[in-house]
Short mmCIF file of C-alpha atoms and ligand atoms in Angstrom, two decimals:
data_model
loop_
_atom_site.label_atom_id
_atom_site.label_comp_id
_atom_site.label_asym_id
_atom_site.label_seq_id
_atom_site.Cartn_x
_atom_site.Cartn_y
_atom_site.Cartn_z
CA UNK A 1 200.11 -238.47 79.95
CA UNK A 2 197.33 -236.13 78.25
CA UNK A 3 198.55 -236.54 74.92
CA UNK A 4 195.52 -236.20 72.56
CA UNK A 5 196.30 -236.85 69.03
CA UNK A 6 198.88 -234.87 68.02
CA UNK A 7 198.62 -231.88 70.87
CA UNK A 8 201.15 -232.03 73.53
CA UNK A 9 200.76 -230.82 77.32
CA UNK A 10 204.28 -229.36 78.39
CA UNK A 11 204.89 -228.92 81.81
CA UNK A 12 207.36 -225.46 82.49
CA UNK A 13 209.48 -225.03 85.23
CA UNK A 14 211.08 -221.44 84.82
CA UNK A 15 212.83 -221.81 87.43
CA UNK A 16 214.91 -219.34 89.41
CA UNK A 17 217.96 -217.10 88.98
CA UNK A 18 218.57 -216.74 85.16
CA UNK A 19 215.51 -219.42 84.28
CA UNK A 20 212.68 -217.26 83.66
CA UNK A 21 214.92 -215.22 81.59
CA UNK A 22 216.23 -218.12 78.91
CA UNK A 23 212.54 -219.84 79.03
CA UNK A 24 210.77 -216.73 77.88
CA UNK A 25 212.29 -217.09 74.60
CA UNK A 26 213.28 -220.88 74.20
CA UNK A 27 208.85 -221.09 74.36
CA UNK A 28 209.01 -218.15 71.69
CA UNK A 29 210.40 -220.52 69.60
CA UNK A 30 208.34 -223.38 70.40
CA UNK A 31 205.20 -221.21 69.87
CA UNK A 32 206.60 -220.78 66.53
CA UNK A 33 207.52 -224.77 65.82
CA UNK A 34 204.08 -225.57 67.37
CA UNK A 35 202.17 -223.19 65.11
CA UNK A 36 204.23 -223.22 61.79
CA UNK A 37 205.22 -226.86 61.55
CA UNK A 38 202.23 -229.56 60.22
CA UNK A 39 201.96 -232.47 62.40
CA UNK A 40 202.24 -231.40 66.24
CA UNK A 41 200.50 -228.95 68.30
CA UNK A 42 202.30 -227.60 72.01
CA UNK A 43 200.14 -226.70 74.83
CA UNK A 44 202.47 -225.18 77.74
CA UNK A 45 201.69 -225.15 81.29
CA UNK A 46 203.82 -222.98 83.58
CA UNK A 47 204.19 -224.43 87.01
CA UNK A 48 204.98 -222.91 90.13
CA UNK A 49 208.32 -224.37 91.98
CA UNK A 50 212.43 -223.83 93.16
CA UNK A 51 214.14 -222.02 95.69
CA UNK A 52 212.35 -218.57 95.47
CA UNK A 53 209.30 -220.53 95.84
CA UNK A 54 210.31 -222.61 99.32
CA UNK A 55 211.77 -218.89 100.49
CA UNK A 56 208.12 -217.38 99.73
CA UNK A 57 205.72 -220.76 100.55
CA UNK A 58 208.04 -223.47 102.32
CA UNK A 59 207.32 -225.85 99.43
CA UNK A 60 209.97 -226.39 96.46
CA UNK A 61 207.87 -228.62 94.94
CA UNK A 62 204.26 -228.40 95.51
CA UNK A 63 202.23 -231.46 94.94
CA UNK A 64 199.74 -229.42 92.53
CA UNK A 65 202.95 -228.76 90.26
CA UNK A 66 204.05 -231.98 90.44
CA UNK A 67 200.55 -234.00 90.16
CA UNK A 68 200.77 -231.66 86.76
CA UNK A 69 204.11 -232.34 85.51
CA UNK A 70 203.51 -236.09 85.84
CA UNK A 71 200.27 -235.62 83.81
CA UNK A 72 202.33 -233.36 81.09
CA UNK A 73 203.49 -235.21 77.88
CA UNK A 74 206.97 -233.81 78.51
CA UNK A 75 208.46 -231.10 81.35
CA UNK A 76 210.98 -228.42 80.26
CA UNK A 77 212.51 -227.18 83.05
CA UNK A 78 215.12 -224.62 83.68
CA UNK A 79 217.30 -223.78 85.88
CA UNK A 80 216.53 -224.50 89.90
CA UNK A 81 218.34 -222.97 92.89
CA UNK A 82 219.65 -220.26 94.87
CA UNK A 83 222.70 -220.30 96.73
CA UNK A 84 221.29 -218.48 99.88
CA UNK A 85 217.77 -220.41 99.83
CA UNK A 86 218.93 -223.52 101.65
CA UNK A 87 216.79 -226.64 103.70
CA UNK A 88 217.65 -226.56 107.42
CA UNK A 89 219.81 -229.19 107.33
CA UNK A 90 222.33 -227.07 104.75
CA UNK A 91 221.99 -228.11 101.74
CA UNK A 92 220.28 -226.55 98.62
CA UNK A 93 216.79 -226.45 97.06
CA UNK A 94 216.94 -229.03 94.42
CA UNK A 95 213.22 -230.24 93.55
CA UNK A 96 214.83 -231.18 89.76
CA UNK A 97 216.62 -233.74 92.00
CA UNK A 98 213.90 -235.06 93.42
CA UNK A 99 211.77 -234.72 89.69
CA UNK A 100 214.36 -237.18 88.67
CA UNK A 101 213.41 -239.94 91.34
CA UNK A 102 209.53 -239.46 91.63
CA UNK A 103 209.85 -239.98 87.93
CA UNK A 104 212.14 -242.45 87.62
CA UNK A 105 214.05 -240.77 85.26
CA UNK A 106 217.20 -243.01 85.13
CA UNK A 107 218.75 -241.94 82.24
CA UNK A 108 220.34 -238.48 81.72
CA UNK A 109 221.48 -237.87 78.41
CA UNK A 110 224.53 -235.50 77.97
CA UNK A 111 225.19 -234.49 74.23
CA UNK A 112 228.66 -233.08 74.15
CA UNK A 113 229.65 -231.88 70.68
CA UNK A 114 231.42 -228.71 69.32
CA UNK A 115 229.48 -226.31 67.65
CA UNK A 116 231.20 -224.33 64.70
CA UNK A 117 232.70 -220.90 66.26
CA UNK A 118 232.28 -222.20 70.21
CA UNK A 119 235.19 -221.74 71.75
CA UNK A 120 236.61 -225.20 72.41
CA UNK A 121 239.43 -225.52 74.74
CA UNK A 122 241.00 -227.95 72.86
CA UNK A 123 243.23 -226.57 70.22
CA UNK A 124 243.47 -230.40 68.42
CA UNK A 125 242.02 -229.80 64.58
CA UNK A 126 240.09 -232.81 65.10
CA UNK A 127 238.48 -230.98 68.25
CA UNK A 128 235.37 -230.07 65.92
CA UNK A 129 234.90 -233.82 65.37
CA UNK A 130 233.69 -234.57 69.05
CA UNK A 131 230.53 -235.30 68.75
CA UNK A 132 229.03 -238.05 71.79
CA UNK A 133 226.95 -238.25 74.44
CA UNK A 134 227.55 -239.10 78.02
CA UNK A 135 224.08 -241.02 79.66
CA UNK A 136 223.98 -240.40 83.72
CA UNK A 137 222.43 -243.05 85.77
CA UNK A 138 220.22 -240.16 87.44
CA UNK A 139 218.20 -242.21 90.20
CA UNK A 140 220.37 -244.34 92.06
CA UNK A 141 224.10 -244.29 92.30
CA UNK A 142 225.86 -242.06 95.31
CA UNK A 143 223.09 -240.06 94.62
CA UNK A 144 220.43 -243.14 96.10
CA UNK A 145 220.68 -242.26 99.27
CA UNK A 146 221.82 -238.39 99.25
CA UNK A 147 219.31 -237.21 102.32
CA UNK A 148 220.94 -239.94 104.84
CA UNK A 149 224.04 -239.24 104.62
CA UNK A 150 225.69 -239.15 108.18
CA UNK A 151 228.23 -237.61 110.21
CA UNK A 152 228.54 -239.51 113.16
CA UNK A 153 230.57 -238.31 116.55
CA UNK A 154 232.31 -235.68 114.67
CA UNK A 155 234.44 -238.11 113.66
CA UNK A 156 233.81 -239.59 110.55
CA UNK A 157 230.86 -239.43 107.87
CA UNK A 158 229.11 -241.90 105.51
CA UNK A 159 227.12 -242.04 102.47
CA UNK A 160 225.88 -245.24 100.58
CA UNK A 161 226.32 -246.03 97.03
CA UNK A 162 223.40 -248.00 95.45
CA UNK A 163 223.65 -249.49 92.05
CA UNK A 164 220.48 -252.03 91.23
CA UNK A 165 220.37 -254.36 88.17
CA UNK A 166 216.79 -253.50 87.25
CA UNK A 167 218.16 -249.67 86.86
CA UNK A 168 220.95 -251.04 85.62
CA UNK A 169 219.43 -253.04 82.88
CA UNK A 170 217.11 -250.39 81.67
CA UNK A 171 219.92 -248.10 81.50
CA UNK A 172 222.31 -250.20 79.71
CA UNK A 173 219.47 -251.06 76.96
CA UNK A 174 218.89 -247.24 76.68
CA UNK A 175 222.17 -246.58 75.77
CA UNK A 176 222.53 -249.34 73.52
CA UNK A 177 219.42 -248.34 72.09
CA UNK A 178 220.69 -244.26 71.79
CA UNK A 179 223.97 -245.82 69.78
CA UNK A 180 221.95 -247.79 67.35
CA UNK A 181 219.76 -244.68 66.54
CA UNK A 182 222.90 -242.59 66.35
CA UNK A 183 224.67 -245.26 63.80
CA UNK A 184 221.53 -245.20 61.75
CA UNK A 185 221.71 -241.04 61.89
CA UNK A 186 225.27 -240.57 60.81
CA UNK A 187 225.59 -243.83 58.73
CA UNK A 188 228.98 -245.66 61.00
CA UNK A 189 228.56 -248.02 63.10
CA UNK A 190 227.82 -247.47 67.06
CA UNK A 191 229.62 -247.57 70.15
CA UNK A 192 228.81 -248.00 73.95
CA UNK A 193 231.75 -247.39 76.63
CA UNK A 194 231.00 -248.11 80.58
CA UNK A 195 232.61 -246.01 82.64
CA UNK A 196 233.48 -246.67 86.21
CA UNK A 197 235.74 -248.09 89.13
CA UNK A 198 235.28 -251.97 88.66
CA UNK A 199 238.53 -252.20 89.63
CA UNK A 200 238.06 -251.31 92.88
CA UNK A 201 234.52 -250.97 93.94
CA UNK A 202 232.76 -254.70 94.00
CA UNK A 203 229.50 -251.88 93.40
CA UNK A 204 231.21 -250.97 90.12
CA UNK A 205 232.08 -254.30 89.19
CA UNK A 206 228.64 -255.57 89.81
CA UNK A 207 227.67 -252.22 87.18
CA UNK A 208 229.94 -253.76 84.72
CA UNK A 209 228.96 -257.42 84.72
CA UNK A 210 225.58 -256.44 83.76
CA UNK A 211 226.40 -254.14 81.06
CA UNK A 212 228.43 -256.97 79.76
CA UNK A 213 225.50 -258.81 80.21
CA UNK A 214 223.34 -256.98 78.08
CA UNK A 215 225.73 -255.76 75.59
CA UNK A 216 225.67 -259.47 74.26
CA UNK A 217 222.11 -258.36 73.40
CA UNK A 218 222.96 -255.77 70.84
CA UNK A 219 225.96 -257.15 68.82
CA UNK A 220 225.60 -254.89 66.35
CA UNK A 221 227.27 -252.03 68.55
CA UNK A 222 230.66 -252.63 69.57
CA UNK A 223 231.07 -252.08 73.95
CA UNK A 224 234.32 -251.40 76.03
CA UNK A 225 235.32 -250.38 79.27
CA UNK A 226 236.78 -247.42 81.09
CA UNK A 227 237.40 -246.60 84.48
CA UNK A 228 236.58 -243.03 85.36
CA UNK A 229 240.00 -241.89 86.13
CA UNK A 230 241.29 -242.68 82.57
CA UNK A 231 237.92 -241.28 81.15
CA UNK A 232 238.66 -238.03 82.80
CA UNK A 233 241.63 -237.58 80.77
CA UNK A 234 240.62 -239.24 77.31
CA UNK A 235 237.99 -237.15 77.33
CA UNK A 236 240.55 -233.83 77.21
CA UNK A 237 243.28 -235.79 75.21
CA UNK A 238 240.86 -237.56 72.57
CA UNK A 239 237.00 -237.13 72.94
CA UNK A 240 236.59 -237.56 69.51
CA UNK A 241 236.95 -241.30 69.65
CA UNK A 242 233.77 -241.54 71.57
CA UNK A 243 230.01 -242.48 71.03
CA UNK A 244 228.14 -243.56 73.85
CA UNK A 245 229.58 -243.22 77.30
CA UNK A 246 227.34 -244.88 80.47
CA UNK A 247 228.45 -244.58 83.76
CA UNK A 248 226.90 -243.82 87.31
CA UNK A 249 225.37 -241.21 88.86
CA UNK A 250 228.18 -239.46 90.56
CA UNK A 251 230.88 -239.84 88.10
CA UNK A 252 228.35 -238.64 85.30
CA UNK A 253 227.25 -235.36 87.22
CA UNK A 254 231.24 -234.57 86.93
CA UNK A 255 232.09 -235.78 83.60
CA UNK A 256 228.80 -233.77 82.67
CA UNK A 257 230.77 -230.58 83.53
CA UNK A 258 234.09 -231.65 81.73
CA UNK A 259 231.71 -232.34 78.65
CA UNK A 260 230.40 -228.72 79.32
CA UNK A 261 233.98 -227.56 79.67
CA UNK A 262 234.72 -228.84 76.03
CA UNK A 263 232.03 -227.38 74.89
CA UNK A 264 233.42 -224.03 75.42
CA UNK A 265 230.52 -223.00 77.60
CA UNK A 266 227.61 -224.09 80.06
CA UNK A 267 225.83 -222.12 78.34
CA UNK A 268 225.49 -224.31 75.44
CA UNK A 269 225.23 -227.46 77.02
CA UNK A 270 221.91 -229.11 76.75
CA UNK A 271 220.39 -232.32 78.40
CA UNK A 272 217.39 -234.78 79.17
CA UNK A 273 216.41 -236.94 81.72
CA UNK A 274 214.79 -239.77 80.48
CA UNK A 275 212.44 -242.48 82.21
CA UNK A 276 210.26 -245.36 81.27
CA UNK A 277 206.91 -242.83 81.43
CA UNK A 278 208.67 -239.29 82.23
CA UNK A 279 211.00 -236.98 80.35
CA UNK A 280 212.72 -233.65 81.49
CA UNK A 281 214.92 -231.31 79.34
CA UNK A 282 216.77 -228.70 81.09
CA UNK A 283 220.18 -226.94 80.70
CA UNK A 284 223.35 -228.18 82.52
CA UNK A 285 223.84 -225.34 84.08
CA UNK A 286 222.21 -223.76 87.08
CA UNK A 287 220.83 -220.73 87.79
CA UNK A 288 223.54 -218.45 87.17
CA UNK A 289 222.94 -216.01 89.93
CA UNK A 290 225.85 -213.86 89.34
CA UNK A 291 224.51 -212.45 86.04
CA UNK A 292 220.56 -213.12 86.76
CA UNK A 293 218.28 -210.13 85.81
CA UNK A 294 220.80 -208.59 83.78
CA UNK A 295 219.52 -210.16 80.56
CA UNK A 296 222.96 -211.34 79.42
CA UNK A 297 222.30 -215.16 80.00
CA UNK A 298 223.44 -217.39 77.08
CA UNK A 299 219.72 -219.19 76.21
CA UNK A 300 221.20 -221.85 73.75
CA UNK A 301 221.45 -225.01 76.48
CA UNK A 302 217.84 -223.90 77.25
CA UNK A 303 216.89 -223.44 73.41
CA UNK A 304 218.64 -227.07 72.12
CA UNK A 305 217.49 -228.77 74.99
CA UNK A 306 213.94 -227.64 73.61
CA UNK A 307 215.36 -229.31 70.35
CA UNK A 308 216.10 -232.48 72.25
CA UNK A 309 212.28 -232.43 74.05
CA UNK A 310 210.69 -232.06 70.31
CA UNK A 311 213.41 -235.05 68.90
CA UNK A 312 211.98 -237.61 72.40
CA UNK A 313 208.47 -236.64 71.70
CA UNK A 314 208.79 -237.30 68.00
CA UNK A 315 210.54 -240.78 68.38
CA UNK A 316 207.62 -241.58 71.37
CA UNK A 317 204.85 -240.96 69.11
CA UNK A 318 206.13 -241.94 65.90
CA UNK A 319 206.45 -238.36 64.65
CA UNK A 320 208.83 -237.48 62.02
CA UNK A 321 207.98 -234.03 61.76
CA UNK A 322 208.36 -233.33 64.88
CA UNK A 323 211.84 -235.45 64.85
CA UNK A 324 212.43 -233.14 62.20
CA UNK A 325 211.49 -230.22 63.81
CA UNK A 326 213.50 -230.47 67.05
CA UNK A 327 216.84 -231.35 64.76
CA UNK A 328 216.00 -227.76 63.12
CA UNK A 329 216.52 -226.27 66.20
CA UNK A 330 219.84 -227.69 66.75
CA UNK A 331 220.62 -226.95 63.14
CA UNK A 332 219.75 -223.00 63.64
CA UNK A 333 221.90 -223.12 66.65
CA UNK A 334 224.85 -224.15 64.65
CA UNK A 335 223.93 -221.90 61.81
CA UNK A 336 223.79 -219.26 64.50
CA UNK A 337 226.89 -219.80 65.99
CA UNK A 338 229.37 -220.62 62.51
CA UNK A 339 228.19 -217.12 61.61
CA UNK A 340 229.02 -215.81 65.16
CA UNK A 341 225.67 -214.30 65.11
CA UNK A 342 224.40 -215.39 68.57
CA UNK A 343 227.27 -214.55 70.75
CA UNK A 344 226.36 -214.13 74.57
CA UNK A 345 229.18 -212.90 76.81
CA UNK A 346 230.20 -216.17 77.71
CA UNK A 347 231.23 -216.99 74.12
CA UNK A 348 232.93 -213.64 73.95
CA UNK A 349 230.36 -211.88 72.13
CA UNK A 350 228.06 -208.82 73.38
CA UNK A 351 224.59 -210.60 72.47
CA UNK A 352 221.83 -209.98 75.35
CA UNK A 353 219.94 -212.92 75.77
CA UNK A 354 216.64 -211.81 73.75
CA UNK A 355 219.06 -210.80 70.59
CA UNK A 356 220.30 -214.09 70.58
CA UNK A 357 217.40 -216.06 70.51
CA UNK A 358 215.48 -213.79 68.29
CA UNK A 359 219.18 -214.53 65.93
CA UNK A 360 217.98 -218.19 66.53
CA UNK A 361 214.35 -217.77 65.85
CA UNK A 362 215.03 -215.84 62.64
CA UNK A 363 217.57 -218.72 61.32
CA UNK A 364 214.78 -221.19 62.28
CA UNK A 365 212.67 -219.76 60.50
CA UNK A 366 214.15 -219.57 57.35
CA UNK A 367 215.52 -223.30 57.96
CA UNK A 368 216.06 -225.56 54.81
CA UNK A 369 213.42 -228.40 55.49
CA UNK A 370 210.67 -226.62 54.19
CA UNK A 371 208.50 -229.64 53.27
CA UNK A 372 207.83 -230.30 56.35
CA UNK A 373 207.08 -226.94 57.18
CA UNK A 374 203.41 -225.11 56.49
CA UNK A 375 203.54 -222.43 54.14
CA UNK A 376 203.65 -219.66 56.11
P1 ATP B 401 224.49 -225.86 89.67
O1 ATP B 401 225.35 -226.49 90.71
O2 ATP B 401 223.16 -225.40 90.12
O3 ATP B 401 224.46 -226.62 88.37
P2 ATP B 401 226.69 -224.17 89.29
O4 ATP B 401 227.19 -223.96 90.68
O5 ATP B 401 227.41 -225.14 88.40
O6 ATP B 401 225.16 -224.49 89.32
P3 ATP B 401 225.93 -222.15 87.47
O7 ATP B 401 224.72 -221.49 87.95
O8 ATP B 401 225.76 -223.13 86.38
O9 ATP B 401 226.72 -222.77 88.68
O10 ATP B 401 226.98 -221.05 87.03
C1 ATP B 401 228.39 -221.33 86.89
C2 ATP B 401 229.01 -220.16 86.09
O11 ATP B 401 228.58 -220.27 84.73
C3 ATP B 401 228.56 -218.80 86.60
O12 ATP B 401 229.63 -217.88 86.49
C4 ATP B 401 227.44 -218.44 85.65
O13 ATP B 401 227.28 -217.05 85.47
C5 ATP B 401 227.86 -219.11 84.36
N1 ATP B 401 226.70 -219.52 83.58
C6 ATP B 401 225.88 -220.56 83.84
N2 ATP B 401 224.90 -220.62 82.95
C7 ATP B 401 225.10 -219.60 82.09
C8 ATP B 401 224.40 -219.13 80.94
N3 ATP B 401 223.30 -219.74 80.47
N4 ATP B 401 224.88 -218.05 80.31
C9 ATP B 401 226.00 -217.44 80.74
N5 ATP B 401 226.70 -217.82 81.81
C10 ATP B 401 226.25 -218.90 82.49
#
């Protein structure tokens, strides 16, 4: 990491599809944090990398962007992938895959809450109470082995399933970690729930014993036990309830989507991938090439994961302001949305992309916490 003082080195993947088009603003807004809040300095570096570039060079992932990104304080990506650009063997150009392992970036944090005026599925009143985050193993898992699968004879395929304790352990703690910062936030006490398939899998029950393992380590947060199954439906009939969820790599990439679903909208679902030495925030979504170039792309996952990159840095480096900063994002995103001010298409408004960040920028900018703000 390059981090000098208070000046930060982001890495920036725009991506392909829809990317370039939500990063151009999201770093708008940045510039502005970086340059009107006291405290923190960003220096962006825009890296080459994704499907357009293996169609045009071979390479998803050259080793120059990559030698970067590891050197970055923290990598904002986008969104990588394009359903026609595929490897020879079939399957598609995912270098943010890949990002995850060469960094070790084990835990993916999913925040799945319900903004004021997003349109929730769920017509329960106590639907704008959700308000948790699911944490994805993101380095091992199904997903450990996901370039050897097999198909052997015609007959029959296989793919392995890897869960390790050191992964394990680390991921557990990070959770457990996550739900005692939340509790101290919001002022109740925290909760961690393991999700899997002990029941059946000895893989899952080997993923359970150590999280009961290490939950005797933090006994200030209370920890249960789901299996996925169950989780898939609490999650529609009472996500409310929940604070921390933990589960594996698989079952995480599709609860990830049902917490989008909830939501009301990809489009506003942020995340982070989160390693010992490496972070990278990024939208859920892809790269939306149905609607790229048309500059109707929803930029809010892109705009609070930016939040959530400003929150990590601040917490790595002891920073309140920029802890402060990053929550201001999320808080002009709400402020955005309760007025109905910063409606894309996909929320059923007629924003274009640029109008509703600029709708963001401006209620940034005339956020509450001045005092940690310059004069400007
Ligand atoms: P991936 O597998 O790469 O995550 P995906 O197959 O889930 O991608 P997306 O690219 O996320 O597909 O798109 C799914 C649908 O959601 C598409 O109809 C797309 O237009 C829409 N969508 C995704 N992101 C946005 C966004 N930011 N704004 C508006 N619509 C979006």
């Amino acid at each position: 990491m390059t981090n000098l003082g208070n000046s930060f080195k982001i890495a920036v993947f725009e991506g392909d599809g829809i990317g370039p088009e939500i990063t151009r603003p999201t770093m708008d807004i940045l510039k502005f944090a970086s340059s009107n809040y006291d405290g923190f300095s960003l220096d962006f570096e825009i890296l080459p990398a994704g499907a357009g570039h293996y169609r045009d060079t071979g390479t998803a992932l050259p080793k120059e962007s990559m030698d970067r990104a590891r050197a970055a304080d923290a990598i904002l990506l986008s969104a990588i992938g394009l359903p026609d650009v595929r490897y020879e063997d079939g399957t598609e150009i995912r270098p943010q895959v890949d990002l995850r392992f060469d960094l070790g970036l084990y835990a993916g944090v999913r925040p799945v809450k319900v903004f004021p005026g997003a349109n929730c599925p769920l017509s329960d009143p106590r639907a704008k109470d959700i308000d948790f985050v699911l944490v994805r193993e993101s380095t091992e898992g199904l997903f450990a082995h996901m370039h050897d699968g097999k198909v052997v004879d015609d007959q029959y395929a296989t793919e392995t399933l890897r869960i390790t304790r050191d992964t394990s352990e680390k991921l557990f703690d990070f959770s457990f970690f996550l739900a005692q910062q939340r509790a101290s936030e919001k002022g109740r006490p925290g909760k961690v729930t393991c999700v899997d398939k002990a029941n059946i899998f000895r893989s899952f029950w080997f993923f359970r014993s150590i999280f009961e393992e290490r939950a005797k380590f933090f006994p200030d947060v209370a920890a249960d036990a789901a299996y996925v199954d169950a989780m898939a439906m609490w999650m529609v009939q009472r996500p409310w309830e929940f604070d921390v969820l933990v589960t594996e790599n698989m079952f995480g990439d599709i609860l990830s989507d049902l917490g989008a679903g909830i939501m009301g909208s990809l489009g506003l679902a942020p995340s982070a991938d989160i390693g010992d030495d490496h972070a990278v925030f990024q939208p859920c979504h892809g790269s939306a090439p149905d609607i790229a170039g048309q500059g109707i792309a929803n930029p809010l996952a892109m705009i609070l994961s930016a939040g959530m990159m400003l929150t990590w840095l601040g917490h790595q480096n002891a920073s309140q302001q920029m802890i402060d900063c990053g929550q201001s994002i999320d808080d002009a995103v709400t402020r955005v949305l309760a007025q109905k001010k910063g409606l894309t298409r996909d929320l059923g408004g007629q924003l274009r992309t640029e109008e509703c960040a600029i709708a963001v920028l401006d209620a940034f900018q005339s956020d509450g916490s001045e005092g940690t703000r310059e004069a400007s």
